[in-house]
């Protein structure tokens, strides 16, 4: 092979690569951001005032998310549909409480939003991508 053939082959390969998006617009190259699993953890210290009104856990997600909510290792609710809500006030015990939101998101580029809403509390976690997703809320109750 001479230099002219090598240059010609390199040029043809570059043209072919650049033209792929024109001739195959639905071809998707994997983005590593969307393939990674996600884990987030937040610690919350409640006060007596926080316990005077309801404490609501809200989860908003894409259609392709399936998972469950655990409190101190026990399943308390399955995540179904785009929005799931659960009142936590009567479920929490004094001391340390661990809420785990686990699931699998099969959508690419979708988001999972976890909110904890109370009288003096507004916590929000959000993750995007796909794969195994885990949100952990550690709540200390006086």
Tab-separated table of C-alpha atoms in Angstrom:
chain	number	residue	atom	x	y	z
A	1	UNK	CA	0.000	0.000	0.000
A	2	UNK	CA	1.296	3.414	-0.840
A	3	UNK	CA	0.611	6.724	0.874
A	4	UNK	CA	-2.000	7.730	-1.723
A	5	UNK	CA	-4.097	4.617	-0.989
A	6	UNK	CA	-3.860	5.166	2.778
A	7	UNK	CA	-4.976	8.805	2.452
A	8	UNK	CA	-7.802	7.763	0.121
A	9	UNK	CA	-9.025	5.050	2.552
A	10	UNK	CA	-8.853	7.432	5.520
A	11	UNK	CA	-10.833	10.057	3.594
A	12	UNK	CA	-13.506	7.503	2.609
A	13	UNK	CA	-13.805	6.246	6.204
A	14	UNK	CA	-14.257	9.815	7.479
A	15	UNK	CA	-16.946	10.573	4.875
A	16	UNK	CA	-18.759	7.329	5.707
A	17	UNK	CA	-18.686	8.082	9.445
A	18	UNK	CA	-19.952	11.645	8.989
A	19	UNK	CA	-22.738	10.562	6.613
A	20	UNK	CA	-24.177	7.978	9.045
A	21	UNK	CA	-26.377	10.581	10.755
A	22	UNK	CA	-27.844	11.624	7.381
A	23	UNK	CA	-28.572	8.130	6.066
A	24	UNK	CA	-29.445	6.553	9.427
A	25	UNK	CA	-31.007	9.305	11.592
A	26	UNK	CA	-32.390	6.808	14.144
A	27	UNK	CA	-28.986	5.304	14.868
A	28	UNK	CA	-28.117	6.024	18.503
A	29	UNK	CA	-24.657	5.797	19.958
A	30	UNK	CA	-24.679	4.873	23.647
A	31	UNK	CA	-23.976	7.721	26.017
A	32	UNK	CA	-22.285	6.413	29.140
A	33	UNK	CA	-24.155	8.978	31.282
A	34	UNK	CA	-27.434	7.198	30.642
A	35	UNK	CA	-26.072	3.725	31.291
A	36	UNK	CA	-24.791	4.307	34.794
A	37	UNK	CA	-26.668	3.272	37.876
A	38	UNK	CA	-27.598	5.992	40.340
A	39	UNK	CA	-27.502	6.141	44.134
A	40	UNK	CA	-28.325	9.177	46.271
A	41	UNK	CA	-28.527	9.512	50.033
A	42	UNK	CA	-29.887	12.312	52.219
A	43	UNK	CA	-30.024	12.611	56.012
A	44	UNK	CA	-32.872	14.560	57.630
A	45	UNK	CA	-33.246	15.513	61.288
A	46	UNK	CA	-36.888	16.199	62.115
A	47	UNK	CA	-38.025	18.392	64.992
A	48	UNK	CA	-41.122	18.137	67.193
A	49	UNK	CA	-42.745	20.832	65.019
A	50	UNK	CA	-42.198	18.691	61.911
A	51	UNK	CA	-44.292	15.943	63.502
A	52	UNK	CA	-47.349	18.156	64.083
A	53	UNK	CA	-48.424	17.952	60.441
A	54	UNK	CA	-48.361	15.251	57.796
A	55	UNK	CA	-45.074	14.185	56.218
A	56	UNK	CA	-45.586	13.171	52.595
A	57	UNK	CA	-43.209	11.189	50.370
A	58	UNK	CA	-43.834	11.866	46.666
A	59	UNK	CA	-42.191	10.049	43.786
A	60	UNK	CA	-42.563	11.206	40.181
A	61	UNK	CA	-41.099	9.091	37.422
A	62	UNK	CA	-41.317	7.942	33.829
A	63	UNK	CA	-43.646	5.193	32.642
A	64	UNK	CA	-40.831	2.675	32.346
A	65	UNK	CA	-39.824	2.778	36.021
A	66	UNK	CA	-40.670	-0.102	38.302
A	67	UNK	CA	-39.674	-0.336	41.924
A	68	UNK	CA	-40.665	-0.238	45.561
A	69	UNK	CA	-40.357	1.748	48.763
A	70	UNK	CA	-38.917	0.197	51.909
A	71	UNK	CA	-39.007	1.573	55.435
A	72	UNK	CA	-36.468	0.051	57.809
A	73	UNK	CA	-36.062	-2.957	55.511
A	74	UNK	CA	-39.787	-3.695	55.011
A	75	UNK	CA	-41.649	-3.103	51.754
A	76	UNK	CA	-44.337	-0.500	52.355
A	77	UNK	CA	-45.433	0.401	48.823
A	78	UNK	CA	-44.892	-0.554	45.195
A	79	UNK	CA	-44.098	2.296	42.814
A	80	UNK	CA	-46.687	2.270	40.039
A	81	UNK	CA	-47.457	4.789	37.328
A	82	UNK	CA	-45.973	8.246	37.013
A	83	UNK	CA	-46.719	9.414	40.550
A	84	UNK	CA	-46.691	7.670	43.921
A	85	UNK	CA	-47.462	9.269	47.291
A	86	UNK	CA	-47.340	7.900	50.803
A	87	UNK	CA	-47.954	9.495	54.192
A	88	UNK	CA	-45.032	8.741	56.501
A	89	UNK	CA	-46.069	10.365	59.774
A	90	UNK	CA	-47.698	7.260	61.306
A	91	UNK	CA	-45.075	4.896	59.864
A	92	UNK	CA	-41.946	6.513	61.308
A	93	UNK	CA	-40.621	5.380	64.683
A	94	UNK	CA	-38.514	7.343	67.142
A	95	UNK	CA	-34.828	7.325	66.295
A	96	UNK	CA	-33.302	6.385	62.960
A	97	UNK	CA	-35.555	5.499	60.006
A	98	UNK	CA	-34.192	4.410	56.645
A	99	UNK	CA	-36.378	4.861	53.572
A	100	UNK	CA	-35.105	3.152	50.430
A	101	UNK	CA	-36.549	3.844	47.011
A	102	UNK	CA	-35.232	1.133	44.688
A	103	UNK	CA	-36.075	0.415	41.116
A	104	UNK	CA	-35.083	0.045	37.503
A	105	UNK	CA	-35.622	2.767	34.930
A	106	UNK	CA	-35.621	1.417	31.381
A	107	UNK	CA	-36.134	4.810	29.723
A	108	UNK	CA	-33.162	6.701	28.349
A	109	UNK	CA	-32.920	10.255	29.586
A	110	UNK	CA	-35.901	10.188	31.923
A	111	UNK	CA	-35.851	11.558	35.458
A	112	UNK	CA	-36.860	10.208	38.841
A	113	UNK	CA	-37.836	12.809	41.428
A	114	UNK	CA	-38.170	12.012	45.140
A	115	UNK	CA	-39.690	14.640	47.453
A	116	UNK	CA	-40.270	14.721	51.195
A	117	UNK	CA	-42.770	17.428	52.097
A	118	UNK	CA	-43.804	18.487	55.587
A	119	UNK	CA	-44.638	21.564	57.656
A	120	UNK	CA	-41.028	22.769	57.848
A	121	UNK	CA	-39.448	20.250	55.496
A	122	UNK	CA	-38.961	20.338	51.739
A	123	UNK	CA	-36.398	17.821	50.462
A	124	UNK	CA	-36.004	16.979	46.793
A	125	UNK	CA	-33.713	14.516	45.001
A	126	UNK	CA	-33.619	13.994	41.256
A	127	UNK	CA	-31.704	11.613	39.049
A	128	UNK	CA	-31.657	10.961	35.342
A	129	UNK	CA	-30.612	8.230	33.002
A	130	UNK	CA	-31.474	4.583	33.102
A	131	UNK	CA	-30.527	1.482	35.028
A	132	UNK	CA	-30.741	0.642	38.712
A	133	UNK	CA	-31.732	3.661	40.772
A	134	UNK	CA	-31.604	3.923	44.549
A	135	UNK	CA	-32.574	6.890	46.694
A	136	UNK	CA	-32.023	6.635	50.446
A	137	UNK	CA	-33.559	8.984	52.988
A	138	UNK	CA	-32.276	8.638	56.534
A	139	UNK	CA	-34.768	10.339	58.838
A	140	UNK	CA	-34.108	10.931	62.520
A	141	UNK	CA	-37.282	11.347	64.593
A	142	UNK	CA	-37.041	12.896	68.103
